[in-house]
PDB file of C-alpha atoms in Angstrom:
ATOM      1  CA  MET G   1      11.892  23.320  12.541  1.00 42.00           C
ATOM      2  CA  ILE G   2       9.413  21.837  10.090  1.00 52.00           C
ATOM      3  CA  GLN G   3       8.723  18.186  10.696  1.00 59.00           C
ATOM      4  CA  ILE G   4       8.588  16.331   7.383  1.00 59.00           C
ATOM      5  CA  PHE G   5       7.293  13.014   8.705  1.00 67.00           C
ATOM      6  CA  THR G   6       3.936  13.712  10.286  1.00 81.00           C
ATOM      7  CA  THR G   7       1.147  11.229  10.709  1.00 84.00           C
ATOM      8  CA  LYS G   8      -1.276  13.405   8.757  1.00 87.00           C
ATOM      9  CA  TYR G   9       0.987  13.777   5.703  1.00 89.00           C
ATOM     10  CA  PHE G  10       2.109  10.161   5.806  1.00 90.00           C
ATOM     11  CA  LEU G  11      -1.430   8.752   6.013  1.00 92.00           C
ATOM     12  CA  SER G  12      -2.642  11.196   3.360  1.00 93.00           C
ATOM     13  CA  ALA G  13       0.130  10.147   0.966  1.00 94.00           C
ATOM     14  CA  HIS G  14      -0.535   6.486   1.702  1.00 94.00           C
ATOM     15  CA  ALA G  15      -4.281   6.909   1.173  1.00 96.00           C
ATOM     16  CA  ILE G  16      -3.744   8.669  -2.160  1.00 96.00           C
ATOM     17  CA  TYR G  17      -1.219   6.032  -3.285  1.00 96.00           C
ATOM     18  CA  LEU G  18      -3.446   3.069  -2.405  1.00 96.00           C
ATOM     19  CA  GLY G  19      -6.584   4.840  -3.615  1.00 96.00           C
ATOM     20  CA  LEU G  20      -5.130   5.475  -7.064  1.00 96.00           C
ATOM     21  CA  LEU G  21      -3.715   1.968  -7.234  1.00 95.00           C
ATOM     22  CA  GLY G  22      -7.084   0.549  -6.169  1.00 95.00           C
ATOM     23  CA  LEU G  23      -9.054   2.579  -8.701  1.00 96.00           C
ATOM     24  CA  PHE G  24      -6.639   1.586 -11.441  1.00 94.00           C
ATOM     25  CA  LEU G  25      -7.092  -2.110 -10.561  1.00 94.00           C
ATOM     26  CA  ILE G  26     -10.881  -1.802 -10.267  1.00 95.00           C
ATOM     27  CA  PHE G  27     -11.564   0.048 -13.499  1.00 95.00           C
ATOM     28  CA  LEU G  28      -8.629  -0.949 -15.728  1.00 91.00           C
ATOM     29  CA  PRO G  29      -7.803  -4.601 -14.982  1.00 89.00           C
ATOM     30  CA  ASP G  30      -7.195  -5.352 -18.655  1.00 89.00           C
ATOM     31  CA  ASN G  31      -4.495  -2.654 -18.773  1.00 89.00           C
ATOM     32  CA  VAL G  32      -2.869  -4.121 -15.666  1.00 86.00           C
ATOM     33  CA  GLU G  33      -2.852  -7.540 -17.355  1.00 85.00           C
ATOM     34  CA  LYS G  34      -0.990  -6.024 -20.305  1.00 85.00           C
ATOM     35  CA  LEU G  35       1.482  -4.151 -18.051  1.00 83.00           C
ATOM     36  CA  LEU G  36       2.254  -7.349 -16.151  1.00 79.00           C
ATOM     37  CA  GLN G  37       2.293  -9.356 -19.383  1.00 77.00           C
ATOM     38  CA  LEU G  38      -0.454 -11.685 -18.182  1.00 78.00           C
ATOM     39  CA  GLU G  39      -2.662 -13.704 -20.477  1.00 82.00           C
ATOM     40  CA  ALA G  40      -6.118 -12.144 -20.859  1.00 82.00           C
ATOM     41  CA  ASN G  41      -8.350 -14.065 -18.514  1.00 86.00           C
ATOM     42  CA  LYS G  42     -11.675 -13.205 -16.813  1.00 90.00           C
ATOM     43  CA  THR G  43     -10.564 -14.853 -13.555  1.00 90.00           C
ATOM     44  CA  VAL G  44      -7.370 -12.761 -13.416  1.00 88.00           C
ATOM     45  CA  GLN G  45      -9.413  -9.627 -14.119  1.00 90.00           C
ATOM     46  CA  LEU G  46     -11.778 -10.524 -11.280  1.00 93.00           C
ATOM     47  CA  LEU G  47      -8.867 -11.061  -8.879  1.00 92.00           C
ATOM     48  CA  LEU G  48      -7.311  -7.747  -9.923  1.00 91.00           C
ATOM     49  CA  GLN G  49     -10.616  -5.959  -9.324  1.00 95.00           C
ATOM     50  CA  LEU G  50     -11.075  -7.626  -5.915  1.00 96.00           C
ATOM     51  CA  THR G  51      -7.519  -6.610  -4.980  1.00 93.00           C
ATOM     52  CA  GLY G  52      -8.295  -3.079  -6.132  1.00 95.00           C
ATOM     53  CA  GLY G  53     -11.321  -3.057  -3.847  1.00 96.00           C
ATOM     54  CA  LEU G  54      -9.143  -4.044  -0.909  1.00 95.00           C
ATOM     55  CA  TYR G  55      -6.586  -1.333  -1.742  1.00 96.00           C
ATOM     56  CA  PHE G  56      -9.323   1.256  -2.048  1.00 97.00           C
ATOM     57  CA  SER G  57     -10.859   0.179   1.276  1.00 95.00           C
ATOM     58  CA  LEU G  58      -7.519   0.492   3.067  1.00 95.00           C
ATOM     59  CA  ALA G  59      -7.031   3.887   1.405  1.00 96.00           C
ATOM     60  CA  MET G  60     -10.386   5.089   2.730  1.00 96.00           C
ATOM     61  CA  LEU G  61      -9.514   3.838   6.218  1.00 94.00           C
ATOM     62  CA  ASN G  62      -6.244   5.783   6.158  1.00 93.00           C
ATOM     63  CA  TRP G  63      -7.916   8.888   4.761  1.00 95.00           C
ATOM     64  CA  MET G  64     -10.518   8.855   7.541  1.00 93.00           C
ATOM     65  CA  ILE G  65      -7.960   8.555  10.366  1.00 91.00           C
ATOM     66  CA  LYS G  66      -5.307  10.892   8.951  1.00 88.00           C
ATOM     67  CA  GLY G  67      -6.086  13.715  11.391  1.00 85.00           C
ATOM     68  CA  THR G  68      -6.325  11.598  14.534  1.00 85.00           C
ATOM     69  CA  PRO G  69      -3.546  10.389  16.844  1.00 83.00           C
ATOM     70  CA  ILE G  70      -1.974   7.103  15.798  1.00 82.00           C
ATOM     71  CA  GLY G  71       0.577   5.117  17.750  1.00 73.00           C
ATOM     72  CA  GLY G  72       0.583   3.539  21.172  1.00 69.00           C
ATOM     73  CA  ILE G  73      -3.023   2.542  21.874  1.00 76.00           C
ATOM     74  CA  TYR G  74      -4.563   5.100  19.517  1.00 80.00           C
ATOM     75  CA  ASN G  75      -5.900   3.708  16.241  1.00 86.00           C
ATOM     76  CA  ARG G  76      -4.052   0.485  16.995  1.00 88.00           C
ATOM     77  CA  PRO G  77      -6.337  -1.702  14.792  1.00 90.00           C
ATOM     78  CA  SER G  78      -5.783   0.589  11.790  1.00 92.00           C
ATOM     79  CA  LEU G  79      -2.041   0.617  12.374  1.00 92.00           C
ATOM     80  CA  ILE G  80      -1.892  -3.178  12.687  1.00 93.00           C
ATOM     81  CA  ALA G  81      -3.996  -3.620   9.518  1.00 94.00           C
ATOM     82  CA  ASN G  82      -1.585  -1.455   7.509  1.00 94.00           C
ATOM     83  CA  LEU G  83       1.515  -2.941   9.097  1.00 94.00           C
ATOM     84  CA  SER G  84       0.406  -6.544   8.575  1.00 95.00           C
ATOM     85  CA  TYR G  85      -0.290  -5.810   4.912  1.00 95.00           C
ATOM     86  CA  TYR G  86       3.296  -4.648   4.433  1.00 95.00           C
ATOM     87  CA  LEU G  87       4.757  -7.466   6.529  1.00 95.00           C
ATOM     88  CA  VAL G  88       3.150  -9.876   4.045  1.00 95.00           C
ATOM     89  CA  ILE G  89       3.602  -7.983   0.780  1.00 95.00           C
ATOM     90  CA  ILE G  90       7.259  -6.911   1.110  1.00 95.00           C
ATOM     91  CA  PRO G  91       8.797 -10.400   1.531  1.00 95.00           C
ATOM     92  CA  THR G  92       6.439 -11.750  -1.144  1.00 94.00           C
ATOM     93  CA  LEU G  93       7.494  -9.092  -3.669  1.00 92.00           C
ATOM     94  CA  ILE G  94      11.187  -9.463  -2.859  1.00 92.00           C
ATOM     95  CA  LYS G  95      11.029 -13.262  -3.200  1.00 93.00           C
ATOM     96  CA  PHE G  96       9.179 -12.929  -6.508  1.00 90.00           C
ATOM     97  CA  LEU G  97      11.657 -10.377  -7.889  1.00 89.00           C
ATOM     98  CA  ILE G  98      14.675 -12.465  -6.837  1.00 90.00           C
ATOM     99  CA  ASN G  99      13.313 -15.494  -8.711  1.00 89.00           C
ATOM    100  CA  GLN G 100      12.647 -13.569 -11.955  1.00 83.00           C
ATOM    101  CA  ASN G 101      15.022 -13.610 -14.906  1.00 78.00           C
ATOM    102  CA  GLU G 102      13.806 -10.199 -16.074  1.00 76.00           C
ATOM    103  CA  LEU G 103      12.798  -7.551 -13.572  1.00 75.00           C
ATOM    104  CA  SER G 104       9.521  -5.781 -14.220  1.00 78.00           C
ATOM    105  CA  SER G 105      10.013  -2.069 -13.537  1.00 83.00           C
ATOM    106  CA  LEU G 106       6.403  -1.859 -12.336  1.00 85.00           C
ATOM    107  CA  LEU G 107       6.999  -4.544  -9.692  1.00 86.00           C
ATOM    108  CA  VAL G 108      10.307  -2.963  -8.645  1.00 89.00           C
ATOM    109  CA  ILE G 109       8.522   0.371  -8.135  1.00 91.00           C
ATOM    110  CA  LEU G 110       5.789  -1.414  -6.170  1.00 92.00           C
ATOM    111  CA  ALA G 111       8.433  -3.099  -3.997  1.00 93.00           C
ATOM    112  CA  ILE G 112      10.261   0.181  -3.328  1.00 95.00           C
ATOM    113  CA  THR G 113       7.086   2.065  -2.417  1.00 95.00           C
ATOM    114  CA  SER G 114       6.015  -0.861  -0.235  1.00 94.00           C
ATOM    115  CA  ILE G 115       9.322  -0.740   1.650  1.00 95.00           C
ATOM    116  CA  ILE G 116       8.963   3.024   2.142  1.00 94.00           C
ATOM    117  CA  PHE G 117       5.382   2.853   3.406  1.00 95.00           C
ATOM    118  CA  GLY G 118       6.066  -0.299   5.432  1.00 94.00           C
ATOM    119  CA  SER G 119       8.973   1.459   7.145  1.00 93.00           C
ATOM    120  CA  GLY G 120       6.677   4.378   7.916  1.00 91.00           C
ATOM    121  CA  PHE G 121       4.160   2.097   9.592  1.00 91.00           C
ATOM    122  CA  ILE G 122       6.923   0.428  11.600  1.00 91.00           C
ATOM    123  CA  ARG G 123       7.957   3.903  12.744  1.00 88.00           C
ATOM    124  CA  LEU G 124       4.356   4.720  13.713  1.00 87.00           C
ATOM    125  CA  PHE G 125       4.145   1.434  15.603  1.00 87.00           C
ATOM    126  CA  TYR G 126       6.933   2.564  17.928  1.00 85.00           C
ATOM    127  CA  LYS G 127       6.068   6.269  17.945  1.00 80.00           C
ATOM    128  CA  ASN G 128       4.367   8.067  20.825  1.00 75.00           C
ATOM    129  CA  PRO G 129       0.914   9.144  19.715  1.00 72.00           C
ATOM    130  CA  THR G 130       0.535  12.713  18.551  1.00 57.00           C
ATOM    131  CA  SER G 131      -2.103  14.368  16.449  1.00 48.00           C
ATOM    132  CA  SER G 132       0.438  15.806  13.975  1.00 49.00           C
TER     133      SER G 132
END
């Protein structure tokens, strides 16, 4: 039987997702401002680029550990870093979306992908470590 959820595939997908999101925020903050219907502002662009740097850093961390065991005591700091990100971002996104009159499809997609990846990291948190 082929196992669909493996640590290597999950961390690879997560690294690619965050890496692309990070690069988009770093190099195209003005486009992100337009997508989110924000007023053009140098401070907002700086914050978007700094956030992109954080996303890209987390992506690189996940890419580097994708082939190693994760779970239990193995790669615990990396697992906790990813998990804590999602434990903060998911409730924040949900609260923001609930309080909006019009839902932004971009933020809904971000919330859904965050729930999917957050659930994956919760699963890894309780999973016995394997290298697959």
